[in-house]
Amino acid sequence: MERENLFRQIDEADALAFLQSLIQINSVNPPGAERAVAEAIKQRLSGTDLQLQLDEVAERRTNLLVSRPAAGAPEASAKERKTLVFSGHFDTVPVGDVKWKHPAFAGVQVGDRLYGRGATDMKSGVAAMVLALECMAKANIKLAGNLLFMGTVGEEVDCLGAREAVKKGQIDHATAIVVGEPTSNQVVIAHKGALWLEVTMFGKTAHGSMPEHGINAIQAVNRFITALNEYRFQFEIHPVLGNSTINIGMIRGGVSPNVVPDKCSVTIDIRTVPGQDHQAIVAEITQLAKRASESVSAGFQVDIRNDLACVHTSADHPFIKTAIRTHESCFQQKSSPRGVNYYTDASVYQPHLKGIPVLIYGPGEPGLAHQPDEWVDVAKYLDAIRFYMALALDYLQVAGDGPSDN
Ligand SMILES: [Zn+2]
């Protein structure tokens, strides 16, 4: 009955006002400046017994770690308990050039929807996780395991905050992670990896009227792209994530029509599925680039611009089974685990904490992330608070309730 009692503690108007206040803080990345978000949350929780730790990872860019240690656990044994980590990022993508119907940093509510940059991705997830912790602290729920919230900077660009958290060992004792990215409150167990490679060809400049005296770097890149289009990467279609993909996203080269270009670069975005090895892909691309460059006597270079692992947890993992049961019992709704196309901070966490189960579950709408007039459904936001609390109870168990089966 802890669950019903806890659900009654949620002050819906206050929860909405809290989310609005986070949307009203501009934390567009670049530049980020997420410190204000971290401080607003710290301020909010300062009256509770939650442990709060700000961590400035760059100028005006601050991670926040919130923890509620297991009840009655001596410091030494706390790390042997289960530890559930709620994970969210404080930055948002820019507003973009398209005019918004509702101001991006106001948090306007229209009917069932709350509008604003970050409403979906992912200040609603962050606010719901924070309020779940606050509610449990205020109700003085004694959990048999540790509950943490790891709020990070920089997810939208390079997962800077998550990398810092890993470097400092801040979530090393985690036994399960929930990422509150937008899933429309559905159970998500996988996302693809991302590997961005920039291939640069170096030629030799000459007057455009005498191309035979130069080496054309654009021609070299052209050969590379032709080879790439014909190349078949080895991978197995993943039951949840489907195919690996390649997008040729950017090309840069040349200074003038009458000059033989001596430099041209192309950047490709490869989305990978479990089983693909990023290092092996870099080696294959390097071979393609080498052959293309040699065919026109150009030089070449391959740079890794982004390298994020895919994330996958088996639907049969006990933690995922618990999450499905929690979801179904909270909302009387069947749940079948699925995958999403975006990447998350778990790309940093899962390879570091080998084998750790990761659940992606948040109130935002996946199709609205990074869009103008981004919104979150208010009812889903409130449901997410309920789900996070129920999952903490089901997975960590209330102290004294005996061992759990997961
Ligand atoms: Zn996000």
XYZ file of C-alpha atoms and ligand atoms in Angstrom:
407
model
C 0.000 0.000 0.000
C 3.086 2.179 0.114
C 2.452 2.793 -3.539
C -1.076 4.204 -3.202
C -0.025 6.343 -0.245
C 2.882 7.713 -2.229
C 0.757 8.467 -5.263
C -1.537 10.543 -3.069
C 1.456 12.690 -2.040
C 1.864 14.103 -5.546
C 0.732 17.724 -5.672
C -0.195 17.998 -9.342
C -0.323 21.802 -9.579
C 3.036 22.068 -7.855
C 4.528 19.358 -10.095
C 3.414 21.293 -13.140
C 4.803 24.568 -11.794
C 8.141 22.861 -11.125
C 8.383 21.587 -14.701
C 7.447 25.041 -16.008
C 10.210 26.590 -13.912
C 12.783 24.222 -15.462
C 11.568 24.984 -19.014
C 11.902 28.694 -18.224
C 15.647 28.226 -17.700
C 17.417 28.463 -21.050
C 19.941 25.608 -21.155
C 20.340 25.390 -24.929
C 23.476 23.507 -25.899
C 25.724 24.917 -27.236
C 26.719 26.597 -25.003
C 24.818 24.606 -22.343
C 25.070 26.754 -19.208
C 23.184 24.009 -17.358
C 24.302 25.231 -13.933
C 21.040 27.140 -13.421
C 19.017 23.943 -13.899
C 21.201 22.008 -11.447
C 20.930 24.824 -8.898
C 17.151 25.108 -9.253
C 16.797 21.387 -8.503
C 19.240 21.582 -5.615
C 17.289 24.528 -4.210
C 14.034 22.597 -4.553
C 15.391 19.571 -2.676
C 17.347 21.450 -0.024
C 14.627 21.016 2.614
C 14.666 17.220 2.340
C 17.144 14.689 3.724
C 18.369 13.831 0.212
C 22.109 14.137 -0.297
C 22.917 16.754 -2.927
C 26.201 17.115 -4.737
C 26.835 19.752 -7.413
C 29.773 19.074 -9.709
C 31.001 21.848 -11.996
C 32.450 19.997 -14.989
C 33.103 23.122 -17.094
C 32.404 26.824 -16.728
C 28.699 27.283 -15.843
C 28.116 23.603 -16.612
C 27.168 21.576 -13.572
C 26.153 17.966 -12.992
C 23.972 17.170 -9.989
C 23.994 13.916 -8.049
C 21.062 13.332 -5.686
C 21.151 10.290 -3.437
C 18.997 8.538 -0.922
C 21.069 5.765 0.672
C 19.462 2.495 1.712
C 17.706 2.761 5.077
C 19.799 1.749 8.055
C 22.705 0.653 5.896
C 26.068 1.369 7.406
C 28.227 3.319 4.963
C 30.409 0.255 4.334
C 27.611 -2.038 3.264
C 25.679 0.562 1.241
C 27.635 -0.380 -1.840
C 26.617 -4.009 -1.533
C 22.958 -3.077 -1.771
C 21.065 -2.675 -4.992
C 21.431 0.798 -6.416
C 18.912 2.227 -8.834
C 20.085 5.257 -10.809
C 17.644 7.661 -12.448
C 19.449 9.454 -15.262
C 18.554 12.686 -17.043
C 20.244 15.539 -18.887
C 19.827 19.269 -18.268
C 20.679 20.625 -21.724
C 18.357 21.059 -24.697
C 18.925 21.499 -28.419
C 18.614 25.041 -29.862
C 15.221 26.536 -30.662
C 15.842 26.555 -34.444
C 14.825 29.040 -37.152
C 11.172 28.051 -37.520
C 8.839 30.371 -35.582
C 7.158 28.692 -32.585
C 3.440 29.130 -31.905
C 4.163 29.147 -28.177
C 7.226 30.859 -26.703
C 10.043 28.325 -26.276
C 11.011 29.318 -22.726
C 7.630 30.031 -21.135
C 6.152 26.612 -20.390
C 2.676 27.546 -21.648
C -0.083 25.046 -20.896
C -2.813 24.595 -23.518
C -5.327 21.907 -22.670
C -3.499 18.675 -21.855
C -0.167 19.881 -23.192
C 2.711 21.841 -21.760
C 4.823 23.566 -24.438
C 8.460 24.627 -24.449
C 12.003 23.655 -25.381
C 12.838 20.626 -23.258
C 9.168 19.811 -22.470
C 9.707 16.450 -24.152
C 13.505 16.147 -24.309
C 13.841 15.949 -21.427
C 13.002 18.364 -18.645
C 9.726 16.491 -18.062
C 11.726 13.290 -17.446
C 14.167 15.140 -15.187
C 11.380 16.842 -13.204
C 9.459 13.560 -12.807
C 12.559 11.744 -11.521
C 13.411 14.562 -9.102
C 9.848 14.694 -7.778
C 9.754 10.920 -7.372
C 12.818 11.156 -5.125
C 11.402 14.158 -3.282
C 8.064 12.447 -2.665
C 9.756 9.309 -1.308
C 12.025 11.372 0.936
C 9.156 13.466 2.290
C 7.086 10.341 2.969
C 10.167 8.903 4.671
C 9.997 5.643 2.709
C 12.767 3.370 3.921
C 14.215 1.574 0.923
C 16.370 -1.532 1.187
C 18.600 -0.225 -1.628
C 20.139 3.047 -2.734
C 18.275 5.446 -5.003
C 20.194 8.030 -7.044
C 19.464 10.730 -9.576
C 22.364 11.566 -11.899
C 21.625 14.824 -13.730
C 24.114 15.622 -16.453
C 25.208 18.384 -18.804
C 25.980 18.126 -22.470
C 24.064 15.029 -23.577
C 22.860 16.734 -26.757
C 26.399 17.225 -28.063
C 28.979 14.880 -26.592
C 27.656 13.406 -23.313
C 30.222 15.528 -21.455
C 28.429 15.234 -18.112
C 27.979 11.461 -18.310
C 31.663 11.039 -19.189
C 32.642 13.116 -16.149
C 30.323 11.108 -13.890
C 31.937 7.891 -15.116
C 35.460 9.296 -14.766
C 34.722 10.225 -11.139
C 33.095 6.866 -10.382
C 29.904 8.605 -9.254
C 27.589 5.796 -10.313
C 30.015 2.872 -10.171
C 27.886 0.981 -7.634
C 24.749 1.197 -9.818
C 22.956 -2.114 -10.376
C 20.269 -0.731 -12.729
C 19.737 2.507 -14.666
C 16.594 4.277 -15.850
C 17.073 6.951 -18.509
C 14.142 9.385 -18.585
C 14.390 10.241 -22.294
C 11.102 10.495 -24.231
C 9.355 7.146 -24.754
C 5.758 8.264 -24.189
C 5.893 6.162 -20.996
C 6.664 2.957 -22.881
C 9.287 0.393 -21.892
C 12.340 0.822 -24.144
C 15.305 -1.527 -23.841
C 17.565 -0.562 -26.732
C 18.918 2.197 -28.923
C 21.437 2.236 -31.728
C 25.025 3.373 -31.440
C 26.375 6.352 -33.366
C 29.741 6.562 -35.098
C 30.547 9.791 -36.954
C 33.630 9.680 -39.165
C 35.170 12.569 -41.071
C 37.217 11.467 -44.065
C 39.507 14.160 -45.474
C 41.358 13.925 -48.787
C 44.437 16.050 -49.481
C 45.313 16.845 -53.110
C 47.502 19.427 -54.815
C 46.226 22.791 -55.949
C 46.666 24.104 -59.505
C 45.023 26.598 -61.838
C 41.564 25.373 -62.878
C 42.513 25.706 -66.535
C 45.354 23.198 -66.033
C 43.869 20.461 -63.824
C 46.498 18.002 -65.040
C 49.046 19.843 -62.834
C 47.036 19.290 -59.658
C 45.488 16.485 -57.631
C 41.761 17.031 -57.145
C 40.670 16.322 -53.551
C 36.966 16.465 -54.512
C 37.558 13.725 -57.072
C 39.223 11.666 -54.351
C 36.214 12.097 -52.048
C 33.945 11.194 -54.961
C 35.823 7.899 -55.360
C 35.500 7.284 -51.624
C 31.731 7.898 -51.654
C 31.287 5.582 -54.648
C 33.199 2.856 -52.831
C 31.191 3.475 -49.632
C 27.886 3.142 -51.508
C 28.970 -0.214 -52.877
C 30.359 -1.496 -49.598
C 28.258 -3.903 -47.528
C 28.860 -3.744 -43.803
C 28.506 -7.002 -41.909
C 25.747 -6.953 -39.315
C 22.781 -8.986 -38.251
C 19.372 -7.359 -38.330
C 18.495 -6.783 -34.695
C 15.080 -7.992 -33.489
C 14.375 -4.712 -31.691
C 16.523 -2.162 -33.569
C 16.470 -3.436 -37.149
C 19.206 -2.359 -39.585
C 22.443 -0.506 -39.230
C 22.382 2.655 -41.404
C 24.787 5.125 -42.998
C 24.077 8.773 -43.785
C 26.500 10.906 -45.792
C 25.695 14.055 -43.888
C 28.259 16.739 -44.714
C 30.745 17.579 -47.432
C 33.181 20.457 -47.550
C 35.731 21.280 -50.221
C 37.026 23.667 -52.835
C 37.555 27.432 -52.899
C 36.635 28.492 -56.430
C 35.559 26.917 -59.735
C 38.873 27.908 -61.308
C 41.096 26.299 -58.665
C 41.911 22.584 -58.336
C 40.828 21.832 -54.732
C 43.584 20.528 -52.482
C 41.306 19.569 -49.594
C 37.872 18.012 -49.311
C 36.187 16.268 -46.419
C 33.036 14.240 -45.992
C 31.390 13.305 -42.690
C 29.296 10.184 -42.357
C 26.961 9.115 -39.550
C 26.784 5.355 -39.024
C 24.088 4.027 -36.672
C 25.073 0.640 -35.353
C 23.236 -2.309 -33.853
C 24.474 -4.789 -31.215
C 27.203 -7.036 -32.591
C 28.926 -4.332 -34.645
C 32.358 -3.290 -33.448
C 33.071 0.430 -33.900
C 36.839 -0.111 -34.060
C 36.406 -2.652 -36.847
C 34.180 -0.205 -38.759
C 36.802 2.539 -38.432
C 39.374 0.102 -39.854
C 37.103 -0.776 -42.800
C 36.350 2.882 -43.586
C 40.060 3.646 -43.354
C 40.756 0.933 -45.950
C 38.117 2.384 -48.299
C 39.573 5.880 -47.859
C 43.102 4.590 -48.420
C 42.190 2.882 -51.699
C 40.216 5.906 -52.944
C 43.041 8.299 -52.137
C 45.705 6.085 -53.723
C 43.674 5.776 -56.926
C 44.192 9.514 -57.537
C 47.519 9.887 -55.661
C 45.910 11.965 -52.897
C 46.596 11.827 -49.158
C 43.903 11.041 -46.614
C 42.953 11.182 -42.949
C 40.086 9.656 -40.949
C 38.870 11.390 -37.763
C 36.331 10.078 -35.282
C 33.853 12.896 -34.550
C 31.450 10.965 -32.348
C 31.587 7.457 -30.942
C 28.670 6.258 -28.849
C 27.922 2.617 -28.193
C 24.536 1.063 -28.798
C 22.559 0.176 -25.704
C 20.683 -3.041 -25.263
C 19.265 -5.024 -22.372
C 17.513 -8.351 -22.835
C 13.738 -8.275 -22.389
C 14.257 -11.297 -20.132
C 16.542 -9.481 -17.713
C 14.985 -9.511 -14.214
C 15.156 -5.710 -13.970
C 13.317 -5.258 -17.266
C 10.751 -7.846 -16.195
C 10.258 -5.898 -12.966
C 9.845 -2.664 -14.956
C 7.232 -4.275 -17.212
C 5.325 -5.612 -14.200
C 5.497 -2.186 -12.550
C 4.230 -0.467 -15.689
C 1.411 -2.952 -16.184
C 0.276 -2.794 -12.588
C 0.434 1.029 -12.471
C -1.510 1.644 -15.649
C -3.376 -1.613 -16.365
C -1.795 -1.562 -19.790
C 0.148 -4.333 -21.566
C 3.715 -3.483 -22.376
C 6.048 -4.907 -25.006
C 9.645 -3.690 -24.924
C 10.867 -1.744 -27.959
C 13.808 0.271 -29.298
C 14.293 3.959 -30.151
C 16.405 5.751 -32.752
C 18.093 8.430 -30.665
C 21.083 7.864 -28.390
C 21.345 8.641 -24.687
C 23.819 9.016 -21.812
C 23.522 5.229 -21.432
C 25.914 4.985 -24.420
C 28.523 6.081 -21.893
C 27.174 4.220 -18.857
C 26.466 0.744 -20.225
C 29.940 0.025 -21.725
C 31.509 1.288 -18.462
C 29.259 -0.701 -16.123
C 29.419 -3.889 -18.136
C 26.191 -5.856 -18.231
C 24.195 -3.264 -16.316
C 20.498 -3.283 -17.287
C 19.242 -0.007 -18.764
C 15.606 0.951 -19.059
C 14.668 3.986 -21.136
C 11.344 5.348 -19.930
C 10.110 8.925 -19.939
C 6.953 10.991 -20.405
C 8.054 12.944 -23.503
C 6.942 12.095 -27.033
C 9.829 10.568 -29.029
C 8.605 12.145 -32.292
C 8.710 15.664 -30.818
C 12.296 15.726 -29.586
C 14.272 18.536 -31.252
C 11.085 19.849 -32.989
C 9.552 23.336 -32.791
C 6.567 23.599 -30.426
C 7.803 20.618 -28.456
C 5.267 19.607 -25.786
C 4.616 17.001 -23.132
C 1.285 15.492 -22.228
C 0.572 16.625 -18.661
C -1.079 13.339 -17.655
C 1.934 11.367 -18.903
C 4.278 13.608 -16.963
C 2.344 12.928 -13.748
C 2.172 9.214 -14.589
C 5.952 9.158 -14.992
C 6.363 10.404 -11.397
C 4.120 7.528 -10.289
C 6.003 4.981 -12.375
C 9.445 6.034 -11.107
C 8.301 5.760 -7.479
C 6.599 2.412 -8.052
C 9.687 1.055 -9.814
C 11.944 2.173 -6.959
C 9.645 0.350 -4.512
C 9.403 -2.790 -6.667
C 13.093 -3.036 -7.504
C 14.746 -1.821 -4.298
C 12.003 -3.025 -1.935
C 11.009 -1.405 1.305
C 13.463 -2.154 4.107
C 12.300 -5.087 6.230
C 10.085 -6.541 3.496
C 12.482 -9.449 2.902
C 14.639 -10.219 -0.096
C 13.306 -9.702 -3.582
C 13.574 -12.115 -6.460
C 15.541 -9.806 -8.717
Zn 17.471 13.869 -24.687
